[in-house]
Tab-separated table of C-alpha atoms in Angstrom:
chain	number	residue	atom	x	y	z
Y	1	UNK	CA	0.000	0.000	0.000
Y	2	UNK	CA	1.486	3.341	-1.051
Y	3	UNK	CA	1.587	5.987	1.699
Y	4	UNK	CA	0.061	9.361	0.878
Y	5	UNK	CA	2.476	11.926	-0.545
Y	6	UNK	CA	3.202	15.086	1.399
Y	7	UNK	CA	3.288	17.178	-1.756
Y	8	UNK	CA	0.933	20.122	-1.873
Y	9	UNK	CA	-1.233	20.736	-4.909
Y	10	UNK	CA	-0.626	24.030	-6.729
Y	11	UNK	CA	-4.107	25.385	-5.921
Y	12	UNK	CA	-3.976	24.720	-2.212
Y	13	UNK	CA	-2.240	26.029	0.901
Y	14	UNK	CA	-1.704	29.719	0.238
Y	15	UNK	CA	-5.284	30.349	-0.807
Y	16	UNK	CA	-7.389	27.927	1.215
Y	17	UNK	CA	-5.191	27.627	4.261
Y	18	UNK	CA	-5.605	23.842	4.194
Y	19	UNK	CA	-2.965	21.357	3.103
Y	20	UNK	CA	-3.984	18.551	0.760
Y	21	UNK	CA	-1.733	15.519	0.864
Y	22	UNK	CA	-1.518	13.904	-2.576
Y	23	UNK	CA	-1.424	10.199	-2.937
Y	24	UNK	CA	1.417	8.559	-4.831
Y	25	UNK	CA	-0.824	8.069	-7.883
Y	26	UNK	CA	-1.843	11.714	-7.837
Y	27	UNK	CA	1.794	12.790	-7.513
Y	28	UNK	CA	2.823	10.604	-10.459
Y	29	UNK	CA	-0.005	12.060	-12.550
Y	30	UNK	CA	1.036	15.578	-11.565
Y	31	UNK	CA	4.661	14.919	-12.557
Y	32	UNK	CA	3.513	13.355	-15.835
Y	33	UNK	CA	1.396	16.374	-16.682
Y	34	UNK	CA	4.234	18.766	-15.898
Y	35	UNK	CA	6.597	16.786	-18.088
Y	36	UNK	CA	4.054	16.754	-20.910
Y	37	UNK	CA	3.613	20.526	-20.581
Y	38	UNK	CA	7.372	21.024	-20.733
Y	39	UNK	CA	7.596	18.807	-23.823
Y	40	UNK	CA	4.815	20.759	-25.529
Y	41	UNK	CA	6.513	24.012	-24.591
Y	42	UNK	CA	9.857	22.850	-25.989
Y	43	UNK	CA	8.189	21.613	-29.172
Y	44	UNK	CA	6.437	24.951	-29.623
Y	45	UNK	CA	9.692	26.822	-29.086
Y	46	UNK	CA	11.508	24.506	-31.485
Y	47	UNK	CA	8.825	24.968	-34.169
Y	48	UNK	CA	8.929	28.739	-33.757
Y	49	UNK	CA	12.719	28.747	-33.939
Y	50	UNK	CA	12.652	26.652	-37.123
Y	51	UNK	CA	10.149	29.016	-38.741
Y	52	UNK	CA	12.272	32.029	-37.825
Y	53	UNK	CA	15.374	30.217	-39.091
Y	54	UNK	CA	13.744	29.593	-42.473
Y	55	UNK	CA	12.746	33.245	-42.726
Y	56	UNK	CA	16.297	34.289	-41.880
Y	57	UNK	CA	17.853	32.014	-44.489
Y	58	UNK	CA	15.401	33.126	-47.196
Y	59	UNK	CA	15.744	36.819	-46.448
Y	60	UNK	CA	19.531	36.927	-45.960
Y	61	UNK	CA	20.520	36.950	-49.685
Y	62	UNK	CA	17.496	39.100	-50.573
Y	63	UNK	CA	18.537	41.630	-47.928
Y	64	UNK	CA	22.058	41.814	-49.368
Y	65	UNK	CA	20.773	42.372	-52.905
Y	66	UNK	CA	18.147	44.906	-51.786
Y	67	UNK	CA	20.683	46.911	-49.786
Y	68	UNK	CA	23.108	46.879	-52.725
Y	69	UNK	CA	20.481	48.010	-55.247
Y	70	UNK	CA	19.289	50.719	-52.857
Y	71	UNK	CA	22.825	52.054	-52.425
Y	72	UNK	CA	23.476	52.089	-56.162
Y	73	UNK	CA	20.178	53.749	-57.062
Y	74	UNK	CA	19.598	56.158	-54.166
Y	75	UNK	CA	23.137	57.046	-53.056
Y	76	UNK	CA	24.978	59.205	-55.590
Y	77	UNK	CA	28.273	58.910	-53.707
Y	78	UNK	CA	28.061	55.121	-53.697
Y	79	UNK	CA	27.185	55.025	-57.397
Y	80	UNK	CA	30.105	57.292	-58.287
Y	81	UNK	CA	32.386	55.132	-56.157
Y	82	UNK	CA	31.151	52.129	-58.140
Y	83	UNK	CA	31.690	53.506	-61.653
Y	84	UNK	CA	34.833	55.533	-60.943
Y	85	UNK	CA	37.304	52.674	-61.669
Y	86	UNK	CA	35.828	52.157	-65.158
Y	87	UNK	CA	37.541	55.305	-66.440
Y	88	UNK	CA	40.968	53.825	-65.649
Y	89	UNK	CA	40.344	50.266	-66.871
Y	90	UNK	CA	42.447	49.556	-70.009
Y	91	UNK	CA	39.738	47.374	-71.608
Y	92	UNK	CA	37.116	50.108	-71.223
Y	93	UNK	CA	39.533	52.792	-72.357
Y	94	UNK	CA	40.291	50.816	-75.505
Y	95	UNK	CA	36.584	50.569	-76.340
Y	96	UNK	CA	36.128	54.302	-75.839
Y	97	UNK	CA	39.193	55.154	-77.926
Y	98	UNK	CA	38.116	52.898	-80.787
Y	99	UNK	CA	34.530	54.172	-80.870
Y	100	UNK	CA	35.462	57.827	-80.596
Y	101	UNK	CA	38.076	57.371	-83.293
Y	102	UNK	CA	35.531	55.707	-85.575
Y	103	UNK	CA	33.076	58.546	-84.939
Y	104	UNK	CA	35.641	61.237	-85.771
Y	105	UNK	CA	37.049	59.476	-88.839
Y	106	UNK	CA	33.523	58.840	-90.152
Y	107	UNK	CA	32.928	62.595	-90.169
Y	108	UNK	CA	36.046	63.245	-92.268
Y	109	UNK	CA	35.429	62.840	-96.007
Y	110	UNK	CA	38.844	61.572	-97.064
Y	111	UNK	CA	37.596	60.739	-100.575
Y	112	UNK	CA	36.541	64.350	-101.074
Y	113	UNK	CA	40.025	65.502	-100.082
Y	114	UNK	CA	41.717	63.192	-102.590
Y	115	UNK	CA	39.221	64.132	-105.320
Y	116	UNK	CA	39.905	67.800	-104.728
Y	117	UNK	CA	43.620	67.109	-104.909
Y	118	UNK	CA	43.174	65.221	-108.180
Y	119	UNK	CA	41.130	68.057	-109.689
Y	120	UNK	CA	43.698	70.591	-108.605
Y	121	UNK	CA	46.513	68.601	-110.217
Y	122	UNK	CA	44.551	68.252	-113.454
Y	123	UNK	CA	43.815	71.973	-113.601
Y	124	UNK	CA	47.467	72.828	-113.071
Y	125	UNK	CA	48.645	70.498	-115.831
Y	126	UNK	CA	50.273	67.854	-113.700
Y	127	UNK	CA	51.572	64.774	-115.499
Y	128	UNK	CA	48.982	61.981	-115.926
Y	129	UNK	CA	51.096	59.657	-113.789
Y	130	UNK	CA	50.935	62.104	-110.886
Y	131	UNK	CA	47.190	62.603	-111.325
Y	132	UNK	CA	46.623	58.863	-111.395
Y	133	UNK	CA	48.775	58.419	-108.304
Y	134	UNK	CA	46.797	61.038	-106.383
Y	135	UNK	CA	43.634	58.980	-106.874
Y	136	UNK	CA	45.180	56.068	-104.980
Y	137	UNK	CA	45.915	58.179	-101.888
Y	138	UNK	CA	42.472	57.629	-100.337
Y	139	UNK	CA	43.423	54.454	-98.426
Y	140	UNK	CA	46.805	55.667	-97.070
Y	141	UNK	CA	45.349	59.068	-96.212
Y	142	UNK	CA	42.427	57.496	-94.317
Y	143	UNK	CA	44.880	55.265	-92.410
Y	144	UNK	CA	47.070	58.259	-91.575
Y	145	UNK	CA	44.076	60.279	-90.398
Y	146	UNK	CA	42.886	57.414	-88.228
Y	147	UNK	CA	46.346	57.014	-86.690
Y	148	UNK	CA	46.554	60.703	-85.806
Y	149	UNK	CA	43.011	60.812	-84.435
Y	150	UNK	CA	43.477	57.619	-82.420
Y	151	UNK	CA	46.707	58.885	-80.888
Y	152	UNK	CA	45.087	62.117	-79.745
Y	153	UNK	CA	41.913	60.447	-78.507
Y	154	UNK	CA	43.974	57.903	-76.562
Y	155	UNK	CA	45.945	60.734	-74.973
Y	156	UNK	CA	42.715	62.338	-73.789
Y	157	UNK	CA	41.003	59.135	-72.597
Y	158	UNK	CA	44.015	57.996	-70.546
Y	159	UNK	CA	44.562	61.397	-68.934
Y	160	UNK	CA	43.520	62.485	-65.446
Y	161	UNK	CA	41.305	65.134	-67.008
Y	162	UNK	CA	39.064	62.467	-68.542
Y	163	UNK	CA	38.798	60.580	-65.259
Y	164	UNK	CA	37.755	63.768	-63.473
Y	165	UNK	CA	35.249	64.526	-66.228
Y	166	UNK	CA	33.933	60.947	-66.003
Y	167	UNK	CA	33.357	61.231	-62.270
Y	168	UNK	CA	31.761	64.672	-62.572
Y	169	UNK	CA	29.440	63.633	-65.398
Y	170	UNK	CA	28.279	60.494	-63.570
Y	171	UNK	CA	27.760	62.424	-60.346
Y	172	UNK	CA	25.618	65.085	-62.023
Y	173	UNK	CA	23.629	62.579	-64.058
Y	174	UNK	CA	22.935	60.284	-61.095
Y	175	UNK	CA	22.013	63.187	-58.819
Y	176	UNK	CA	19.591	64.462	-61.460
Y	177	UNK	CA	17.937	61.044	-61.756
Y	178	UNK	CA	17.686	60.686	-57.966
Y	179	UNK	CA	16.112	64.147	-57.661
Y	180	UNK	CA	13.606	63.213	-60.341
Y	181	UNK	CA	12.704	59.877	-58.720
Y	182	UNK	CA	12.441	61.286	-55.199
Y	183	UNK	CA	10.522	64.407	-56.221
Y	184	UNK	CA	13.238	66.681	-54.848
Y	185	UNK	CA	13.300	70.288	-56.025
Y	186	UNK	CA	17.083	70.509	-55.839
Y	187	UNK	CA	19.268	70.420	-58.900
Y	188	UNK	CA	18.558	71.253	-62.520
Y	189	UNK	CA	16.353	68.253	-63.325
Y	190	UNK	CA	13.129	68.262	-61.316
Y	191	UNK	CA	9.848	66.355	-61.261
Y	192	UNK	CA	6.587	68.231	-60.921
Y	193	UNK	CA	3.577	65.922	-61.022
Y	194	UNK	CA	3.924	63.918	-64.216
Y	195	UNK	CA	6.187	66.524	-65.835
Y	196	UNK	CA	9.975	66.509	-66.062
Y	197	UNK	CA	11.321	70.051	-66.021
Y	198	UNK	CA	14.775	71.562	-66.482
Y	199	UNK	CA	15.540	74.491	-64.200
Y	200	UNK	CA	17.603	76.995	-66.203
Y	201	UNK	CA	17.606	79.644	-63.487
Y	202	UNK	CA	21.301	79.227	-62.766
Y	203	UNK	CA	22.147	79.538	-66.452
Y	204	UNK	CA	19.989	82.668	-66.770
Y	205	UNK	CA	21.731	84.230	-63.784
Y	206	UNK	CA	25.172	83.489	-65.201
Y	207	UNK	CA	24.310	84.828	-68.670
Y	208	UNK	CA	22.794	87.982	-67.178
Y	209	UNK	CA	25.853	88.617	-65.034
Y	210	UNK	CA	28.218	88.086	-67.964
Y	211	UNK	CA	26.233	90.568	-70.085
Y	212	UNK	CA	26.420	93.122	-67.286
Y	213	UNK	CA	30.170	92.540	-66.933
Y	214	UNK	CA	30.534	93.016	-70.693
Y	215	UNK	CA	28.958	96.481	-70.463
Y	216	UNK	CA	25.297	95.696	-71.186
Y	217	UNK	CA	23.912	97.278	-68.025
Y	218	UNK	CA	20.301	96.846	-69.125
Y	219	UNK	CA	20.800	93.092	-68.995
Y	220	UNK	CA	20.269	93.371	-65.241
Y	221	UNK	CA	16.628	94.126	-66.010
Y	222	UNK	CA	16.041	90.634	-67.418
Y	223	UNK	CA	13.102	89.310	-65.330
Y	224	UNK	CA	13.205	86.100	-63.274
Y	225	UNK	CA	10.196	84.554	-64.964
Y	226	UNK	CA	9.763	81.260	-66.738
Y	227	UNK	CA	12.994	79.781	-65.379
Y	228	UNK	CA	11.977	76.190	-66.152
Y	229	UNK	CA	11.720	74.306	-69.414
Y	230	UNK	CA	9.348	71.356	-69.707
Y	231	UNK	CA	11.253	68.432	-71.192
Y	232	UNK	CA	8.482	65.840	-71.388
Y	233	UNK	CA	5.444	64.409	-69.616
Y	234	UNK	CA	4.988	60.782	-68.691
Y	235	UNK	CA	2.328	58.853	-66.828
Y	236	UNK	CA	4.985	56.369	-65.680
Y	237	UNK	CA	6.746	58.910	-63.455
Y	238	UNK	CA	4.476	58.205	-60.475
Y	239	UNK	CA	5.164	54.487	-60.822
Y	240	UNK	CA	8.897	55.120	-60.915
Y	241	UNK	CA	8.683	57.346	-57.837
Y	242	UNK	CA	6.591	54.745	-56.010
Y	243	UNK	CA	9.164	52.122	-56.939
Y	244	UNK	CA	11.868	54.374	-55.535
Y	245	UNK	CA	9.976	54.716	-52.244
Y	246	UNK	CA	9.475	50.951	-52.053
Y	247	UNK	CA	13.166	50.387	-52.776
Y	248	UNK	CA	14.064	52.855	-50.042
Y	249	UNK	CA	11.912	50.970	-47.542
Y	250	UNK	CA	13.039	47.494	-48.584
Y	251	UNK	CA	16.722	48.383	-48.881
Y	252	UNK	CA	16.730	49.979	-45.436
Y	253	UNK	CA	14.499	47.704	-43.383
Y	254	UNK	CA	14.931	44.264	-44.947
Y	255	UNK	CA	18.484	43.811	-43.545
Y	256	UNK	CA	17.266	44.961	-40.108
Y	257	UNK	CA	14.307	42.594	-40.289
Y	258	UNK	CA	16.588	39.696	-41.269
Y	259	UNK	CA	18.894	40.401	-38.332
Y	260	UNK	CA	15.886	40.580	-35.996
Y	261	UNK	CA	14.580	37.220	-37.250
Y	262	UNK	CA	18.011	35.658	-36.657
Y	263	UNK	CA	18.128	37.019	-33.092
Y	264	UNK	CA	14.575	35.815	-32.399
Y	265	UNK	CA	15.415	32.354	-33.751
Y	266	UNK	CA	18.324	32.088	-31.303
Y	267	UNK	CA	16.248	33.445	-28.415
Y	268	UNK	CA	13.265	31.159	-29.134
Y	269	UNK	CA	15.250	27.936	-29.563
Y	270	UNK	CA	15.536	25.707	-26.475
Y	271	UNK	CA	19.283	25.400	-27.071
Y	272	UNK	CA	20.582	28.904	-27.816
Y	273	UNK	CA	24.163	27.877	-28.537
Y	274	UNK	CA	23.111	25.174	-30.993
Y	275	UNK	CA	20.809	27.598	-32.805
Y	276	UNK	CA	23.647	30.122	-33.149
Y	277	UNK	CA	25.670	27.393	-34.868
Y	278	UNK	CA	22.745	26.451	-37.135
Y	279	UNK	CA	21.996	30.073	-38.068
Y	280	UNK	CA	25.670	30.803	-38.721
Y	281	UNK	CA	26.177	27.779	-40.944
Y	282	UNK	CA	22.833	28.295	-42.708
Y	283	UNK	CA	23.518	31.961	-43.522
Y	284	UNK	CA	27.023	31.032	-44.664
Y	285	UNK	CA	25.538	28.456	-47.054
Y	286	UNK	CA	23.118	31.065	-48.419
Y	287	UNK	CA	26.030	33.471	-48.912
Y	288	UNK	CA	27.907	30.807	-50.871
Y	289	UNK	CA	24.812	30.179	-52.998
Y	290	UNK	CA	24.553	33.907	-53.712
Y	291	UNK	CA	28.203	33.988	-54.806
Y	292	UNK	CA	27.518	31.031	-57.088
Y	293	UNK	CA	24.449	32.815	-58.485
Y	294	UNK	CA	26.566	35.895	-59.216
Y	295	UNK	CA	29.114	33.738	-61.024
Y	296	UNK	CA	26.358	32.145	-63.113
Y	297	UNK	CA	24.835	35.569	-63.860
Y	298	UNK	CA	28.247	36.785	-64.968
Y	299	UNK	CA	28.608	33.882	-67.381
Y	300	UNK	CA	25.100	34.405	-68.767
Y	301	UNK	CA	25.740	38.132	-69.202
Y	302	UNK	CA	29.022	37.609	-71.037
Y	303	UNK	CA	27.435	35.019	-73.335
Y	304	UNK	CA	24.527	37.344	-74.129
Y	305	UNK	CA	26.641	40.369	-75.112
Y	306	UNK	CA	27.748	40.194	-78.779
Y	307	UNK	CA	31.455	40.766	-79.233
Y	308	UNK	CA	30.663	43.328	-81.935
Y	309	UNK	CA	28.731	45.370	-79.371
Y	310	UNK	CA	31.216	45.048	-76.535
Y	311	UNK	CA	34.470	43.047	-76.363
Y	312	UNK	CA	34.407	40.197	-73.811
Y	313	UNK	CA	37.201	41.677	-71.672
Y	314	UNK	CA	35.439	45.052	-71.449
Y	315	UNK	CA	32.084	43.388	-70.682
Y	316	UNK	CA	33.704	41.337	-67.915
Y	317	UNK	CA	35.326	44.437	-66.406
Y	318	UNK	CA	32.045	46.365	-66.448
Y	319	UNK	CA	30.094	43.504	-64.818
Y	320	UNK	CA	32.746	42.895	-62.155
Y	321	UNK	CA	33.003	46.603	-61.380
Y	322	UNK	CA	29.269	47.053	-60.910
Y	323	UNK	CA	28.767	44.042	-58.617
Y	324	UNK	CA	32.026	44.211	-56.695
Y	325	UNK	CA	30.387	45.811	-53.648
Y	326	UNK	CA	27.633	43.165	-53.623
Y	327	UNK	CA	30.257	40.436	-53.872
Y	328	UNK	CA	32.291	42.050	-51.077
Y	329	UNK	CA	29.219	42.305	-48.822
Y	330	UNK	CA	28.397	38.657	-49.468
Y	331	UNK	CA	31.917	37.585	-48.552
Y	332	UNK	CA	31.744	39.668	-45.394
Y	333	UNK	CA	28.474	38.014	-44.391
Y	334	UNK	CA	30.031	34.607	-45.078
Y	335	UNK	CA	33.005	35.318	-42.815
Y	336	UNK	CA	30.856	36.798	-40.020
Y	337	UNK	CA	28.451	33.841	-40.102
Y	338	UNK	CA	31.252	31.299	-39.900
Y	339	UNK	CA	32.903	33.215	-37.059
Y	340	UNK	CA	29.614	33.261	-35.111
Y	341	UNK	CA	29.162	29.520	-35.614
Y	342	UNK	CA	32.782	28.828	-34.623
Y	343	UNK	CA	32.467	30.965	-31.482
Y	344	UNK	CA	29.321	29.133	-30.393
Y	345	UNK	CA	30.996	25.800	-31.089
Y	346	UNK	CA	34.030	26.671	-28.953
Y	347	UNK	CA	31.668	27.404	-26.062
Y	348	UNK	CA	30.252	23.892	-26.306
Y	349	UNK	CA	31.030	20.643	-24.457
Y	350	UNK	CA	32.839	18.905	-27.328
Y	351	UNK	CA	36.331	17.519	-26.836
Y	352	UNK	CA	37.807	19.983	-29.342
Y	353	UNK	CA	36.118	22.946	-27.653
Y	354	UNK	CA	37.237	21.842	-24.188
Y	355	UNK	CA	40.765	21.306	-25.487
Y	356	UNK	CA	40.882	24.764	-27.079
Y	357	UNK	CA	39.622	26.399	-23.884
Y	358	UNK	CA	42.116	24.400	-21.852
Y	359	UNK	CA	45.024	25.481	-24.024
Y	360	UNK	CA	43.935	29.121	-23.833
Y	361	UNK	CA	43.510	28.876	-20.063
Y	362	UNK	CA	46.940	27.336	-19.554
Y	363	UNK	CA	48.509	30.012	-21.730
Y	364	UNK	CA	46.805	32.801	-19.798
Y	365	UNK	CA	47.753	31.202	-16.481
Y	366	UNK	CA	51.380	30.902	-17.547
Y	367	UNK	CA	51.480	34.532	-18.687
Y	368	UNK	CA	49.746	35.706	-15.510
Y	369	UNK	CA	52.144	33.685	-13.359
Y	370	UNK	CA	55.058	35.279	-15.173
Y	371	UNK	CA	53.675	38.734	-14.381
Y	372	UNK	CA	53.235	37.832	-10.728
Y	373	UNK	CA	56.803	36.578	-10.512
Y	374	UNK	CA	57.920	39.827	-12.068
Y	375	UNK	CA	56.130	41.710	-9.308
Y	376	UNK	CA	53.143	42.848	-11.382
Y	377	UNK	CA	50.195	41.732	-9.256
Y	378	UNK	CA	46.812	42.984	-10.539
Y	379	UNK	CA	45.229	42.815	-7.091
Y	380	UNK	CA	41.515	43.480	-6.845
Y	381	UNK	CA	41.245	43.973	-10.606
Y	382	UNK	CA	42.514	40.455	-11.187
Y	383	UNK	CA	40.116	39.040	-8.599
Y	384	UNK	CA	37.188	40.902	-10.141
Y	385	UNK	CA	38.064	39.649	-13.638
Y	386	UNK	CA	38.327	36.110	-12.312
Y	387	UNK	CA	34.967	36.335	-10.558
Y	388	UNK	CA	33.236	37.842	-13.592
Y	389	UNK	CA	35.022	35.953	-16.354
Y	390	UNK	CA	31.884	34.901	-18.232
Y	391	UNK	CA	30.419	38.388	-18.030
Y	392	UNK	CA	33.665	39.952	-19.303
Y	393	UNK	CA	33.893	37.549	-22.237
Y	394	UNK	CA	30.264	38.153	-23.193
Y	395	UNK	CA	30.599	41.940	-23.074
Y	396	UNK	CA	33.791	41.856	-25.163
Y	397	UNK	CA	32.267	39.652	-27.855
Y	398	UNK	CA	29.067	41.706	-27.781
Y	399	UNK	CA	31.079	44.898	-28.255
Y	400	UNK	CA	32.780	43.374	-31.297
Y	401	UNK	CA	29.431	42.331	-32.781
Y	402	UNK	CA	27.995	45.801	-32.119
Y	403	UNK	CA	30.990	47.385	-33.834
Y	404	UNK	CA	30.298	45.340	-36.963
Y	405	UNK	CA	26.596	46.213	-36.885
Y	406	UNK	CA	27.334	49.934	-36.601
Y	407	UNK	CA	30.185	49.807	-39.126
Y	408	UNK	CA	29.182	51.450	-42.401
Y	409	UNK	CA	29.430	48.673	-45.002
Y	410	UNK	CA	32.065	46.491	-43.252
Y	411	UNK	CA	34.479	44.531	-45.411
Y	412	UNK	CA	36.311	41.284	-44.722
Y	413	UNK	CA	39.278	43.391	-43.619
Y	414	UNK	CA	37.071	45.200	-41.095
Y	415	UNK	CA	35.816	41.866	-39.756
Y	416	UNK	CA	39.376	40.612	-39.354
Y	417	UNK	CA	40.358	43.841	-37.576
Y	418	UNK	CA	37.444	43.582	-35.130
Y	419	UNK	CA	38.204	39.891	-34.559
Y	420	UNK	CA	41.846	40.635	-33.760
Y	421	UNK	CA	40.851	43.419	-31.355
Y	422	UNK	CA	38.343	41.141	-29.589
Y	423	UNK	CA	40.908	38.344	-29.243
Y	424	UNK	CA	43.519	40.776	-27.931
Y	425	UNK	CA	41.031	42.181	-25.406
Y	426	UNK	CA	40.063	38.671	-24.253
Y	427	UNK	CA	43.718	37.661	-23.962
Y	428	UNK	CA	44.571	40.767	-21.935
Y	429	UNK	CA	41.604	40.204	-19.612
Y	430	UNK	CA	42.566	36.543	-19.113
Y	431	UNK	CA	46.202	37.403	-18.364
Y	432	UNK	CA	45.203	40.174	-15.931
Y	433	UNK	CA	42.849	37.767	-14.190
Y	434	UNK	CA	45.592	35.140	-13.913
Y	435	UNK	CA	48.017	37.772	-12.599
Y	436	UNK	CA	45.765	38.516	-9.629
Y	437	UNK	CA	46.561	37.346	-6.117
Y	438	UNK	CA	46.151	33.646	-5.522
Y	439	UNK	CA	43.269	32.715	-3.203
Y	440	UNK	CA	44.479	32.548	0.392
Y	441	UNK	CA	43.866	29.078	1.699
Y	442	UNK	CA	43.718	30.398	5.288
Y	443	UNK	CA	41.179	33.111	4.449
Y	444	UNK	CA	37.586	32.005	4.988
Y	445	UNK	CA	35.458	31.770	1.924
Y	446	UNK	CA	38.373	31.115	-0.448
Y	447	UNK	CA	38.239	27.370	-0.479
Y	448	UNK	CA	39.462	25.877	-3.713
Y	449	UNK	CA	36.804	23.989	-5.571
């Protein structure tokens, strides 16, 4: 016969004032129900974490692409930084030189020059042999003209002046497009409803001032009316502006939303450390897939561009230049994800993780012992660091992660720099903790565990 249990039911005692002794069967049922509730709770948390993980993995590459497109379209400085190297690329310069040379030579009527020379020789009674020879000068003269034109065009294209002009032209053009798409009233190109207008006020002011400086004093009376010129009207302008607003929202908030989903997945999962590893590896895999997709897109682009339109080397340079920031961001995300997974793994109970922590601990202890023998005892600071070791490590790693989050477009180099600084800070804290005074065996409360 089972004796009655002395356990108290949850709804008794404090409220009724009476104690109900549960039987053994009731206690077993109570324990079973609590275990079942815990299992259901863990299953719910695991399901929620998996759903958040899937959202994170799906949104991670989309967030990278959206942020990149937003920067290129909405940020004039970023766009100029993207296209600036094209002006100094030899493959692109060669294309520009060849096309400009063709355009100039096409506008020179070499045949007319040789015909005029032939007529002049005939009129002046030149020998027939000389006249006949002048008619065959068209080919050599065209070749000579092309050589001279190409040499001068190449000198201009490869000069610093062209690179400055390239940057200035792209900056003005991109700023004008951004002003039009955002509805801004700054700059020469402005959007007013469904109308694209060119503000010539600055030009009018400059012309008026130059006329006054030249002695035409009455030019100062030119009125400031009708300072805009309507270029064209389009019903698609509102759609383009709405697309710009949507891009601004998506490019700004989608990365933040992805990061929030990743944090919620870790917080919801029953095993936080394991979920950090899963999220890190999963995001790293998605980053690799995005890099593969970019490589495939590059191949498709190069195959689709006819060589007569653009040489393969120039097409490859243009594609690589435009996506280099997206590729760099993807590589940065790959490195950060793997570092997060590795950090969580080293905090785990595996033999490798315990061995790595043991080696680091022995190294710090040896360095701290050397400082103590040299008379550099860290005193209370060392004791505090020893007592709050976990807290110190967490704050240091959190500070490194926060630095990467706040870093404006971090690169792999920035990640490596932050990693080195975090490791140095952790090493210094561990050595200072080991250099503190050894616990006094005679002092109460300092028993060695």
